[in-house]
Amino acid sequence: MTHKEIEIKIGFDQIRIQLQNACQSQVAKHEIEKISFGTDYEAIYLSLTQITEFVNLLQTGKDLNFLALADHAQHIENLAIEGFYVRPSDWFFLLKSLTQFAEIKRFFSQEKENLYPELYKLIERIFVPKEILNELNLIFDSNGYIKDTASDELFSIRKSLQSENQNLNKRTDSIFKAAKKAGYLSEDQTISIRKGRVVLPVIATYKRKIKGLIHDESSTGQTTYIEPEEIFDLNNRICELNFAEEREITAIFINLNTNAKPYLGDLKNIFVAYLQMDLIRAKAKFAIKFNCIKPKLKRESTLYLIQARNPILSEKLKAKQRDIVPFTLRFGNQDKVLVISGPNAGGKSATLKTVCLLQYMLQAGLLIPTDEGSEIGIFDHLFVEIGDGQSVENDLSTYSSHLKNLNTILKFATTKSLIAIDELGSGTEPQHGGAIAEGIMEELIKNKCNTIITTHFNNLKLLASKYKEVKNASMGYDSQNLSPTYQLNMDIPGQSFALEIAKKTGFSTQILNRFMELLPQEQIIYEQTLAEMNKSKEKIAELEQSLTIQKENLKQQIEVYKNRSSELSKQKNEILHTAKSQALEIVSKSNKLIERTI
């Protein structure tokens, strides 16, 4: 199964969409597509550290806006092409980006490298070409308009343009007023521009009254736009100056392109840093949204998830004003196989998917939604067998596809792989399915593969008593209210609660009694034993909680005693010191009295 197929199975494709929505640049969104399951411990650790630092930065109220600079990278890279012309709008964007990058670098360098060392490393060696920055500041004003002083020639051209436009406005205004007084123009008409030239909007019936060049007419044909011959020369002169202005601006930027070429490598480095920062920021935004943390990263294959939550499921439930039920799971080292059982619709598959999703997220370099204290190892591969694998193209039934995938897992899984199988052995006659499932489980145990499965088969639950590597877990069920609790209970197999669920769905007592008669006696005893074990575990949990509270109370009382004992000891020392001082004073006075008496 490819990584893309696994991502869809476990929901990582939706995580990817969330990350893309948090990116500021289109290039970063494309880079998010490249995120995948990795096995390089150092690279994963670095990614988690960088994201954690950015989370800490965002939580101080500071944010960095990256202006989507990476989207303009290609235009600047084309500087290497002879004769290529970068548009002024792209140069102005570069100016804003260089200015901002210089501020970001200054921010991190002002003792911030101690707070965000890995983020600072991304930019500390990147050089901001001040020569290009200064030249851009000479060309553009704060609004991106090219300054008159960008060159001496441009200043001269624009000064002439200003003078000629003033002359044109005076002359045109005079002609306009005369034509309007003569009734050649409508009352609501004003001077217009057509093809860059000043024209009068003349009523069509009077177009012969004004000598000049017709440039256009209205859609109704009632208005004709005429350039009076008296302003031909002025319009021509202004057009010539506009062309000269364009040529001079082009020359300015051609010169800028030439000056910038030696700094192309530095500019590319800045683009890369912006892209990296944008990606890290998006991951940090995601982490804050779903309360993700950096777990303790382990080199060995192990899992200890504390209060784990599925971010996609969490968001869906939140939309329905419901809270997700987190779970705690410990797995790995000596425990090589975890068997999760329990009632239908009790959350077994959701729990399995969540484990796979969080593992995939971590090895894709993302923080995960668990509580502090969680520990996760690095696995060399993730094998997932979840959901309906029916294939019309390959003429495979669901069960055939299931067996084919299991055979692939047995062939290629290693002791450092993580295997997740939903409803192992299901899809065929129960006795045969259970036997095949048990045989596969024994092979996985023999190969020391890290495996988590969900099942209803009792023979798989009983393997925990046969193999020390197998551990049971179950999904909670409220037998009083006949509803799942979605809580994961470690170290105890789950009940099916099939009869209870049947009762809840409305079957009559007569039919339910018949169900009981048809059940094998050993199955009834097994279910009753599990129920008693669950009750015992609940009592033990209550006792443990009560003991914890008592221990805490005792700890507080001991602390109070220590404080009081310390205070009494302090008072005792103070009293003894005072008494000693008073005694010495009495002796001293007595000696003086005796001396005077003698």
Tab-separated table of C-alpha atoms in Angstrom, residues 293-306 329-331 333 359 362 368 370-379:
chain	number	residue	atom	x	y	z
A	293	ILE	CA	2.822	19.033	21.742
A	294	LYS	CA	6.299	17.707	21.119
A	295	PRO	CA	6.449	14.243	22.701
A	296	LYS	CA	9.628	12.645	23.942
A	297	LEU	CA	11.165	11.125	20.818
A	298	LYS	CA	12.582	7.618	21.244
A	299	ARG	CA	14.891	5.721	18.923
A	300	GLU	CA	13.363	2.361	19.814
A	301	SER	CA	9.963	1.174	18.546
A	302	THR	CA	7.580	2.167	21.328
A	303	LEU	CA	4.349	4.056	21.891
A	304	TYR	CA	3.087	5.832	24.999
A	305	LEU	CA	0.234	8.188	24.136
A	306	ILE	CA	-1.283	10.199	26.983
A	329	LEU	CA	-2.215	3.835	25.319
A	330	ARG	CA	1.101	2.229	26.214
A	331	PHE	CA	2.612	-0.216	23.747
A	333	ASN	CA	9.222	-2.834	24.144
A	359	GLN	CA	2.317	8.103	14.357
A	362	LEU	CA	4.981	12.542	14.057
A	368	ILE	CA	0.746	15.651	17.818
A	370	THR	CA	-1.486	14.386	23.132
A	371	ASP	CA	-0.591	15.511	26.646
A	372	GLU	CA	2.907	16.177	27.976
A	373	GLY	CA	4.793	13.040	28.974
A	374	SER	CA	3.898	11.098	25.830
A	375	GLU	CA	6.728	9.064	24.301
A	376	ILE	CA	6.900	7.901	20.688
A	377	GLY	CA	9.513	5.877	18.860
A	378	ILE	CA	10.451	5.831	15.195
A	379	PHE	CA	9.166	2.911	13.105
